[in-house]
mmCIF file of C-alpha atoms in Angstrom:
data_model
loop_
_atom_site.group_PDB
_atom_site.id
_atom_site.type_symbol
_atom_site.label_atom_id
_atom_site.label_comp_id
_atom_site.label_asym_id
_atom_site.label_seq_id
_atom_site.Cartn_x
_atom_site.Cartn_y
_atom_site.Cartn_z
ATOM 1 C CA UNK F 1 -16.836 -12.451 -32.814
ATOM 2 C CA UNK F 2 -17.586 -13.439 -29.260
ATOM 3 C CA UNK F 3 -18.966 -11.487 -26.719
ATOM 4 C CA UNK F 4 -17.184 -11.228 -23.487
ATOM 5 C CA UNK F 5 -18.398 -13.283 -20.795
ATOM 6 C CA UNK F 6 -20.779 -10.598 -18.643
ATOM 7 C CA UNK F 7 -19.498 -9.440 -15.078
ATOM 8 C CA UNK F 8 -20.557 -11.640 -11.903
ATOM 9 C CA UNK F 9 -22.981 -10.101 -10.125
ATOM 10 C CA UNK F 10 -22.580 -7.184 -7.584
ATOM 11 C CA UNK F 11 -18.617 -7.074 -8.941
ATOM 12 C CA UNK F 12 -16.958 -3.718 -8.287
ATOM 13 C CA UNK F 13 -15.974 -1.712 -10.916
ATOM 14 C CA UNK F 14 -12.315 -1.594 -10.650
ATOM 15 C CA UNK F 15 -12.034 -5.347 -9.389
ATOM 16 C CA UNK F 16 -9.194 -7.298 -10.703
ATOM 17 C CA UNK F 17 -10.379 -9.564 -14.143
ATOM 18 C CA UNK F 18 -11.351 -13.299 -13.144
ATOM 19 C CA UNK F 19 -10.887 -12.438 -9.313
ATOM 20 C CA UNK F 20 -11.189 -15.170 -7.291
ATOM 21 C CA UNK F 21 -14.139 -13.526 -4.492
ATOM 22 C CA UNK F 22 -16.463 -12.837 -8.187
ATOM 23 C CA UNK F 23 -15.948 -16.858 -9.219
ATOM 24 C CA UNK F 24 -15.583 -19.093 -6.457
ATOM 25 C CA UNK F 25 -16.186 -16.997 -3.045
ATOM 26 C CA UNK F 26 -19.645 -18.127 -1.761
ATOM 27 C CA UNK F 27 -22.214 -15.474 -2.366
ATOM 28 C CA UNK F 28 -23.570 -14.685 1.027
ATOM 29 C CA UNK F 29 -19.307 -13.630 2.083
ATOM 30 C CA UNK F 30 -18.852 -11.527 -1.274
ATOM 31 C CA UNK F 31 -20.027 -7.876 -0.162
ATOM 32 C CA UNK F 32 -17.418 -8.307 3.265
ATOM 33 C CA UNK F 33 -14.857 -9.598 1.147
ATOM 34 C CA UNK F 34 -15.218 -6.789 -1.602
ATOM 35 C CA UNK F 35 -15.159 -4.776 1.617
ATOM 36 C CA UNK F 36 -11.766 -6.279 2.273
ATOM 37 C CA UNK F 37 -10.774 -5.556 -0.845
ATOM 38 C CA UNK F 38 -9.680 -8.714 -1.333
ATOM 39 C CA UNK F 39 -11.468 -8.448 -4.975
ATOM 40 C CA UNK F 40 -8.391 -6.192 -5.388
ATOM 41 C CA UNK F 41 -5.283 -8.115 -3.510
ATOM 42 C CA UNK F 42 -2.760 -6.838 -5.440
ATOM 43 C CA UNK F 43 -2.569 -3.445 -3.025
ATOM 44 C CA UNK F 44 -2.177 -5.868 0.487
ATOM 45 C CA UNK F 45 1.444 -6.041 -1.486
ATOM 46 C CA UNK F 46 2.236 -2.169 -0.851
ATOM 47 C CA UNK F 47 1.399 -3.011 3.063
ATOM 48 C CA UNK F 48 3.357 -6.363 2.999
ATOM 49 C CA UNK F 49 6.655 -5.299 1.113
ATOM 50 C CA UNK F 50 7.702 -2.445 3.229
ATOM 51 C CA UNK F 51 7.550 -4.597 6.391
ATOM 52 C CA UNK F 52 9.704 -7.380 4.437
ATOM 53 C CA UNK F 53 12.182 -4.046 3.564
ATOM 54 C CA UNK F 54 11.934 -3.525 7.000
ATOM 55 C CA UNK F 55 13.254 -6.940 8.011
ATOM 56 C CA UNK F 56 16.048 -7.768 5.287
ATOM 57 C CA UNK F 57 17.186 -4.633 6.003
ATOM 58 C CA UNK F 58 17.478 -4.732 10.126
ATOM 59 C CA UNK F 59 18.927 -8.298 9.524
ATOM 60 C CA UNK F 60 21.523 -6.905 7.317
ATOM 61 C CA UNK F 61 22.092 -4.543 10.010
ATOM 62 C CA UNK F 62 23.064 -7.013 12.547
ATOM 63 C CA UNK F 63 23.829 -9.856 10.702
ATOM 64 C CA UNK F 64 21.586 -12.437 12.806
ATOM 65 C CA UNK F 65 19.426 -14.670 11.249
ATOM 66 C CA UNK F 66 16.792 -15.967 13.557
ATOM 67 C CA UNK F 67 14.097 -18.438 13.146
ATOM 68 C CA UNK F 68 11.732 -16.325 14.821
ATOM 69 C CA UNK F 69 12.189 -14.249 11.951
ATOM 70 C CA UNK F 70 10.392 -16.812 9.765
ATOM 71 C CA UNK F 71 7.140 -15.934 11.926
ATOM 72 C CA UNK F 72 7.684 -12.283 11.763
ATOM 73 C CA UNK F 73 7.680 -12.484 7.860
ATOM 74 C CA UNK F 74 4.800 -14.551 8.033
ATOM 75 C CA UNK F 75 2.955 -12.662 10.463
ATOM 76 C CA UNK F 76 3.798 -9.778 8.628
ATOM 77 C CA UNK F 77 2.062 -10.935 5.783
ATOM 78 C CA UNK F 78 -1.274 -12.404 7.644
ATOM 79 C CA UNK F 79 -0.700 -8.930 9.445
ATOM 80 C CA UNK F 80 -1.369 -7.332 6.439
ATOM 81 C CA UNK F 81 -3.945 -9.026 4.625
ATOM 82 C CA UNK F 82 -6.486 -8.427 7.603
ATOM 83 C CA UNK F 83 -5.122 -4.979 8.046
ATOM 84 C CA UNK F 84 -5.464 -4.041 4.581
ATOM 85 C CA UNK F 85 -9.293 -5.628 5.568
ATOM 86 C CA UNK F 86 -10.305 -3.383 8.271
ATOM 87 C CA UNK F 87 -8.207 -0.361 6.731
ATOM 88 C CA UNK F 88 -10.249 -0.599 3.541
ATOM 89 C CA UNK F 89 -13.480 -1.585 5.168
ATOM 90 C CA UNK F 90 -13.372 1.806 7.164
ATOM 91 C CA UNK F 91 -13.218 3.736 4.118
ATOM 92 C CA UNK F 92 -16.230 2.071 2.727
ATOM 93 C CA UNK F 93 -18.060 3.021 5.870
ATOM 94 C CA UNK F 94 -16.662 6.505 6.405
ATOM 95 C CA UNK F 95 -16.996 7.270 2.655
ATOM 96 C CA UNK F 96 -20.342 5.718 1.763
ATOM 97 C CA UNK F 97 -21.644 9.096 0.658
ATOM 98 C CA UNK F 98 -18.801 9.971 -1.206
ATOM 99 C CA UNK F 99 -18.933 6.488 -2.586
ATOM 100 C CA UNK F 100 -22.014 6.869 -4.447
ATOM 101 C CA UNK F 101 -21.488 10.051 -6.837
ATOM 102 C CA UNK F 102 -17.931 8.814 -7.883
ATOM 103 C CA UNK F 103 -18.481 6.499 -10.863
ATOM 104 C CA UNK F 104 -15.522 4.230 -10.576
ATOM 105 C CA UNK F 105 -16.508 3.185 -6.389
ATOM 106 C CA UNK F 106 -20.597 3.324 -7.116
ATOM 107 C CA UNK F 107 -20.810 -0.473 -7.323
ATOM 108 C CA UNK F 108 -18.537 -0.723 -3.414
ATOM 109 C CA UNK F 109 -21.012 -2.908 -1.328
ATOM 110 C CA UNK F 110 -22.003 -0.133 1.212
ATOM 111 C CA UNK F 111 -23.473 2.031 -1.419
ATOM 112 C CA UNK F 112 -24.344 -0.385 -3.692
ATOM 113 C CA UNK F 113 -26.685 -1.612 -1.188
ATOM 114 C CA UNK F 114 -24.883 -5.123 -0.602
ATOM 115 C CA UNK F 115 -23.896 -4.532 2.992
ATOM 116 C CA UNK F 116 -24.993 -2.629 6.051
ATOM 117 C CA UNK F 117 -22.801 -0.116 7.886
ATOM 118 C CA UNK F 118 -23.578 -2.492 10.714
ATOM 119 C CA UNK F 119 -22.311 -5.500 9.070
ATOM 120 C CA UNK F 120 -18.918 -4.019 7.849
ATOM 121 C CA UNK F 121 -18.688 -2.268 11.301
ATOM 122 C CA UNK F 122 -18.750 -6.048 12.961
ATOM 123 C CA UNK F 123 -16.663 -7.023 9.583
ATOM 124 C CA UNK F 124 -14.022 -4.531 10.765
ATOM 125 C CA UNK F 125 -14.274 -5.015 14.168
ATOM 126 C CA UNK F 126 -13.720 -9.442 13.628
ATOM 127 C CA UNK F 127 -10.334 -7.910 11.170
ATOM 128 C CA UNK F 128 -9.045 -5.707 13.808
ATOM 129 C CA UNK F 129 -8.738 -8.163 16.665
ATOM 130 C CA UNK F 130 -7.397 -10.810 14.370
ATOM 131 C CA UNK F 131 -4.416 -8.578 13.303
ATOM 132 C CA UNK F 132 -3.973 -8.088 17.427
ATOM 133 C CA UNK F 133 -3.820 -11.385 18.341
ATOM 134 C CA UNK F 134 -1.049 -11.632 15.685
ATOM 135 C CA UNK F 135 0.798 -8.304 16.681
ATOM 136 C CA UNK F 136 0.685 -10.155 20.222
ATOM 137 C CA UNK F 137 3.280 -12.588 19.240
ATOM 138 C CA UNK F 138 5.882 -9.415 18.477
ATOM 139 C CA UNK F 139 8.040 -8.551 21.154
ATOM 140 C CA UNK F 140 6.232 -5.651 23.693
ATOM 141 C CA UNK F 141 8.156 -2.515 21.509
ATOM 142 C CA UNK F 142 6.725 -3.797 17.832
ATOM 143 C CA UNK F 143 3.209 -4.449 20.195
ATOM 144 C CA UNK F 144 3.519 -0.624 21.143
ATOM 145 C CA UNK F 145 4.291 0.568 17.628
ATOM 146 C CA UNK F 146 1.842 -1.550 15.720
ATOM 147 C CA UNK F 147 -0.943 -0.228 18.153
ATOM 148 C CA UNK F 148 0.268 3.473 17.403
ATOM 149 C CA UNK F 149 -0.395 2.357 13.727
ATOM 150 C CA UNK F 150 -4.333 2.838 14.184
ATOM 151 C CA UNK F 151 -3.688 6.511 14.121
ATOM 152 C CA UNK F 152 -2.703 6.960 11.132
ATOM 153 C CA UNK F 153 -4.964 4.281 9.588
ATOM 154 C CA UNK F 154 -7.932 5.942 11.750
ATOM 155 C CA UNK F 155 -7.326 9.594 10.574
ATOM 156 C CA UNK F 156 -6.648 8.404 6.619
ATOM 157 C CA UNK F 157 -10.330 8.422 5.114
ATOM 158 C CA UNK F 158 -11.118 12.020 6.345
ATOM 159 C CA UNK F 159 -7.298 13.659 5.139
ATOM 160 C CA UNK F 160 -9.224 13.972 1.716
ATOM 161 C CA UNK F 161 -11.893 16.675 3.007
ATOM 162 C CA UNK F 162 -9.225 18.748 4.811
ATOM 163 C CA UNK F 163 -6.260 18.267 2.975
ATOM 164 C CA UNK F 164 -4.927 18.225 -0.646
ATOM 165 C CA UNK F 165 -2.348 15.692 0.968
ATOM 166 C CA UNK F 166 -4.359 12.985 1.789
ATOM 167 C CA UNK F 167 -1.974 10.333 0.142
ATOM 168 C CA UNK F 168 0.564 11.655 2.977
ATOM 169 C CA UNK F 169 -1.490 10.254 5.080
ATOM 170 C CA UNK F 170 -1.988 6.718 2.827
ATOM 171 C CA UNK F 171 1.797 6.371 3.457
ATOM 172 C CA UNK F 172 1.870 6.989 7.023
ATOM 173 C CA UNK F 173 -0.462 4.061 7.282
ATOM 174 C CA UNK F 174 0.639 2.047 4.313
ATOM 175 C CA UNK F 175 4.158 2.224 5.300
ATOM 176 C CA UNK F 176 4.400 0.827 9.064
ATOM 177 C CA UNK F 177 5.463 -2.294 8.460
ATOM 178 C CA UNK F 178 8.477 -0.904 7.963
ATOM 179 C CA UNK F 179 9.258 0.404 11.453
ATOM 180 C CA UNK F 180 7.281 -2.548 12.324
ATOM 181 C CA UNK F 181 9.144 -5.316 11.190
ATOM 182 C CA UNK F 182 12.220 -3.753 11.924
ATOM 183 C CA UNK F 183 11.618 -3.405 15.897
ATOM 184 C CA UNK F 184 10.291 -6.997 16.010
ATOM 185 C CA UNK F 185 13.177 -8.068 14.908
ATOM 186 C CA UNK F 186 15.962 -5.986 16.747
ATOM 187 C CA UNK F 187 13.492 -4.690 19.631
ATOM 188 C CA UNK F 188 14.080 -1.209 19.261
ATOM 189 C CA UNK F 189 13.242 1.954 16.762
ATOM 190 C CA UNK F 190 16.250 2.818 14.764
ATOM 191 C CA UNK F 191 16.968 5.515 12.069
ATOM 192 C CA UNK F 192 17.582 2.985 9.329
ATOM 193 C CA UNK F 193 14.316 2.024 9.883
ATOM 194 C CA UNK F 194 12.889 5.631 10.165
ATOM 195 C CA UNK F 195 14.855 6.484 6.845
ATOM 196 C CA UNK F 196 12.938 3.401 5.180
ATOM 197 C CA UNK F 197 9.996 4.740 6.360
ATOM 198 C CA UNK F 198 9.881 8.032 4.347
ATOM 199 C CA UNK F 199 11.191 6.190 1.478
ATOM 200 C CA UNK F 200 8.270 4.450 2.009
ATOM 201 C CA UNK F 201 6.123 7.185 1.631
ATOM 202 C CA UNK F 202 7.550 9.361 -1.450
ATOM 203 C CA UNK F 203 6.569 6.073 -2.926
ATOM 204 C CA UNK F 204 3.320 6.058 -1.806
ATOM 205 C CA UNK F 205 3.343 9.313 -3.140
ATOM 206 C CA UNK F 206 4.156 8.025 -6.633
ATOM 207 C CA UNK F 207 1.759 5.378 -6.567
ATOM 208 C CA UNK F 208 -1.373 6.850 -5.666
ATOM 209 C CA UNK F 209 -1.033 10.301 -7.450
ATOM 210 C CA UNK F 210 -0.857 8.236 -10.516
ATOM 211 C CA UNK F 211 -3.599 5.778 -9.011
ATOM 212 C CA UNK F 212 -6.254 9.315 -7.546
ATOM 213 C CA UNK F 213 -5.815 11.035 -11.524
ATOM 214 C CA UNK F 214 -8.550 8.022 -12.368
ATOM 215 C CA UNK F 215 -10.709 10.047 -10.401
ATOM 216 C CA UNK F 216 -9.923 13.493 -10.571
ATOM 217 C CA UNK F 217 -13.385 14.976 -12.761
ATOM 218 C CA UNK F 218 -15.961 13.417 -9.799
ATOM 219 C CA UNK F 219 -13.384 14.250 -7.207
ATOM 220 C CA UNK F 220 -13.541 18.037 -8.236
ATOM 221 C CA UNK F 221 -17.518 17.801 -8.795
ATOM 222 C CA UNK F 222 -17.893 16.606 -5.113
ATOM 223 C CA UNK F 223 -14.956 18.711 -3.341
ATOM 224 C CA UNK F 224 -12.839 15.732 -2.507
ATOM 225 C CA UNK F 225 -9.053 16.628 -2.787
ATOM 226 C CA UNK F 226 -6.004 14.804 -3.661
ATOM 227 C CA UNK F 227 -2.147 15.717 -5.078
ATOM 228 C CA UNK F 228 -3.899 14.450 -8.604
ATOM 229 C CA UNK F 229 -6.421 17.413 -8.265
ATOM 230 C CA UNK F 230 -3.974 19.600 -6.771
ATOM 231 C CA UNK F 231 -0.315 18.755 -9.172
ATOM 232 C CA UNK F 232 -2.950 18.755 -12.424
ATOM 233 C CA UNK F 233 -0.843 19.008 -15.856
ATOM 234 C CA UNK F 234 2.285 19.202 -12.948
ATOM 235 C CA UNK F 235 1.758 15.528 -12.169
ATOM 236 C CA UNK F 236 4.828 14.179 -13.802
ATOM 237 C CA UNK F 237 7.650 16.398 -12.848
ATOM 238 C CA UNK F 238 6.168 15.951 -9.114
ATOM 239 C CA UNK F 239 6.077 12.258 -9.753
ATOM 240 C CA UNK F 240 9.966 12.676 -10.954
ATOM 241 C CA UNK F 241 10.664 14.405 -7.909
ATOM 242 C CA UNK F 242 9.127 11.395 -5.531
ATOM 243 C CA UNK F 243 11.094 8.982 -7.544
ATOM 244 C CA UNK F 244 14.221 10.991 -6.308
ATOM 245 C CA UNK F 245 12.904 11.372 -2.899
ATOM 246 C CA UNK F 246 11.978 6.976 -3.167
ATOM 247 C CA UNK F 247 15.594 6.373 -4.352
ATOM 248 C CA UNK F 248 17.630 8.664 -2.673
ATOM 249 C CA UNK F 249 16.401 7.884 1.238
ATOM 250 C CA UNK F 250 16.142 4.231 0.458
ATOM 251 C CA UNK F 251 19.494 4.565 -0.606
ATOM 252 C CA UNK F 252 20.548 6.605 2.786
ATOM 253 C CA UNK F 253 18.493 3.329 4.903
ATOM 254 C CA UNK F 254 20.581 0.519 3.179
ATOM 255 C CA UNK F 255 23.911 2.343 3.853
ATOM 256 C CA UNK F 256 22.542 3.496 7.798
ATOM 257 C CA UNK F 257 21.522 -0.902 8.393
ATOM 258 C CA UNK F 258 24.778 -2.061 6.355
ATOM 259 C CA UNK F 259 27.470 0.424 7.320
ATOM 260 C CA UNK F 260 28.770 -1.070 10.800
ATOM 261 C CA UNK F 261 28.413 -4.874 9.981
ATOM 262 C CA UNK F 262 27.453 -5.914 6.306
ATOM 263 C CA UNK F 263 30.940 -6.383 3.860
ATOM 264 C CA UNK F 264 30.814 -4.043 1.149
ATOM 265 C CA UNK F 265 30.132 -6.553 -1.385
ATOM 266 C CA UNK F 266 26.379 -6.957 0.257
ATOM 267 C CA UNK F 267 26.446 -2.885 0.820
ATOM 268 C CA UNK F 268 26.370 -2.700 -3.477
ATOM 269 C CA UNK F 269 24.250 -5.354 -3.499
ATOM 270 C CA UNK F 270 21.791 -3.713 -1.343
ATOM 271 C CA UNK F 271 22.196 -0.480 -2.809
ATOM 272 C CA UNK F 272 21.279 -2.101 -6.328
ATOM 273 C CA UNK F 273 17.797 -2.651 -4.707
ATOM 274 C CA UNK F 274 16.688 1.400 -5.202
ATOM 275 C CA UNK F 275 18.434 2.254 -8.023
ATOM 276 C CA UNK F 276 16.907 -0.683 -9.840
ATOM 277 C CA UNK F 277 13.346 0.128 -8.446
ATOM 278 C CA UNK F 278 14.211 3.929 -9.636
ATOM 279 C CA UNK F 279 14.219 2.420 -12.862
ATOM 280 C CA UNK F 280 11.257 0.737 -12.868
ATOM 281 C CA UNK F 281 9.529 4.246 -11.380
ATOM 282 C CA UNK F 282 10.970 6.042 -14.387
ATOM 283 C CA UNK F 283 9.531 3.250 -17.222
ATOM 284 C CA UNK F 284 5.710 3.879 -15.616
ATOM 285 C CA UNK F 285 6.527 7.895 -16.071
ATOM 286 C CA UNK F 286 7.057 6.862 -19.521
ATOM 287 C CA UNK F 287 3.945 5.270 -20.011
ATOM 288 C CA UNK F 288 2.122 7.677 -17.918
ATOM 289 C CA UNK F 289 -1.274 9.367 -19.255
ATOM 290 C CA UNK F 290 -2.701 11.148 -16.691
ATOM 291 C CA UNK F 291 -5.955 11.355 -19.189
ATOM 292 C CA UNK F 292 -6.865 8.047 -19.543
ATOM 293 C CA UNK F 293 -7.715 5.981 -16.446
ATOM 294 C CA UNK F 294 -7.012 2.390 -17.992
ATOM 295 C CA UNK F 295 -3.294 3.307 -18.213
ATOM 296 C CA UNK F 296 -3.247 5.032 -14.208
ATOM 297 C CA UNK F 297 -4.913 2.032 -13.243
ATOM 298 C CA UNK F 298 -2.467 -0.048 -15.466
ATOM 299 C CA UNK F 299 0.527 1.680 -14.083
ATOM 300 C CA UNK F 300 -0.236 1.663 -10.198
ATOM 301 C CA UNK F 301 -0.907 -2.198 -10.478
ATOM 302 C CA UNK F 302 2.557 -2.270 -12.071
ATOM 303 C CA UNK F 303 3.811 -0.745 -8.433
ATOM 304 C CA UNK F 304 3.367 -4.557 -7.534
ATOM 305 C CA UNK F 305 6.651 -5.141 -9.135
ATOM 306 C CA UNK F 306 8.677 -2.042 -8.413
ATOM 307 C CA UNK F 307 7.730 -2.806 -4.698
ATOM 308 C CA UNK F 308 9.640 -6.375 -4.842
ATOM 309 C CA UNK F 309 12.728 -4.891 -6.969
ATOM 310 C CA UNK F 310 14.593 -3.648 -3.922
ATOM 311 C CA UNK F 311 13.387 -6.961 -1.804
ATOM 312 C CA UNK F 312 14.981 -9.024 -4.007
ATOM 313 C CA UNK F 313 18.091 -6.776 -4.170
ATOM 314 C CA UNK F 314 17.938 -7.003 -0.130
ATOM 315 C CA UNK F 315 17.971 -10.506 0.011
ATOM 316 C CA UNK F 316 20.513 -11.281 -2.586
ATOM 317 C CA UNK F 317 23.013 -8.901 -0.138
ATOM 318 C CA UNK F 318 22.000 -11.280 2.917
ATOM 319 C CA UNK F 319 23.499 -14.428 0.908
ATOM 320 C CA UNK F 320 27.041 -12.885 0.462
#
């Protein structure tokens, strides 16, 4: 029988199999890139997709295609990688103590003794400022919101010692891009865009409940809280009820952006988007064992998919 090939050296735990910073990243940029995350890139999705909701949906709204809309996609998406960077970077630093009794984040760089608080504070800092010169090419009320973003993104790595919430907070930040993406396109704030938001966030909800229950026995041992800790043997009917939540204001956003304009043919198209990604949300409850943390982690990978359901959905109703 053959032995599996042994883990690269310094690899975090929960790092994606065969990543490409473990085999081909050179060795002195590994620890700031496992700071980044980017070890892990399947989560810079759950920042990305919301802002690409947020823009098939406000050009449904007014039916203008645009070629600057090709840069805010793409900026968008650059947007996110480095945000997702600094984001995750700053809850290495601020939880480098917690870091080190939890099994499953033990091997992160910080306290695994790979990188300084120093270097991932310059690591962060070199992030930051390249997501603002991007968020400088948005028009001056997507400049405003994206700087209001920080808050959220700031406050996130504490919410879990003062709050049994904290993955409210996850969403706030996670979710942006949506209002985000939106404004740069039609230069103003908008409640279809507000609506997509807290869709947003239920599904946020979903995602990392399932994602925290990997967790939950060094969580409790250290007095770090989350809705895994707090929903316990609850978990699924609470995860039911933000699959309802996910659907049913999605739902309300698509029929706010496509009411006045969009032909009713691209309304059901549109509207296809949630109730297929409902579905998908309701095959992971199936699967769901909130006991075994290979299936949680299984499952909120999975979230990859039901994130590009409804974008698909979105831009099949732009075509008609």
């Amino acid at each position: 029988m053959t032995k599996p090939a042994p883990a690269p050296d310094g690899q975090v735990a929960d790092a994606e199999d065969r990543n490409w910073v473990d085999r081909y990243a050179p060795e002195g940029a590994r620890p700031y890139l496992r700071l980044s995350r980017l070890d892990r890139p399947t989560p810079v999705l759950f920042l990305l997709l919301p802002c690409w909701w947020g823009l098939a949906l406000a050009i449904l709204h007014d039916q203008s295609v645009r070629f600057e809309d090709l840069w805010i996609a793409v900026g968008c998406a650059i947007g996110a990688l480095l945000m997702r960077g600094a984001g995750c970077t700053w809850n290495d630093i601020t939880d480098r103590n917690f870091d080190g009794q939890v099994e499953r984040t033990r091997s992160r760089p910080i306290p695994a003794g790979q990188a300084t608080v120093r270097g991932a504070v310059i690591w962060m800092c070199v992030q930051s400022v390249l997501a603002f010169g991007i968020l400088l090419t948005f028009n001056t009320a997507a400049i405003l919101l994206g700087v209001l973003a920080l808050l959220p993104v700031a406050v996130y790595p504490f919410a879990k010692r003062f709050t049994w919430w904290p993955q409210v907070f996850l969403g706030l930040a996670f979710n942006w891009g949506a209002l985000l993406a939106w404004t740069a396109h039609t230069g103003q704030l908008e409640a279809p865009a507000v609506v997509l938001y807290l869709a947003g966030i239920a599904w946020t909800l979903f995602y990392d409940t399932i994602y925290a229950h990997q967790d939950t026995e060094d969580d409790a041992l250290i007095g770090v809280k989350s809705t895994a800790r707090l929903f316990g043997t609850q978990t699924p009917q609470w995860l039911r009820r933000f699959l309802m939540a996910t659907v049913g204001l999605m739902g309300i956003a698509v029929i706010f952006a496509a009411i006045d304009e969009a032909n009713v043919l691209a309304l059901v198209i549109a509207l296809g988007g949630p109730w297929a990604m409902g579905w998908h949300m309701a095959w992971q409850l199936r699967g769901l064992d909130i006991d075994d943390p290979a299936k949680c982690l299984q499952l909120f990978r999975a979230n990859r998919d039901t994130g590009v359901i409804p974008l698909v959905f979105f831009c099949a109703a732009l075509l008609v």
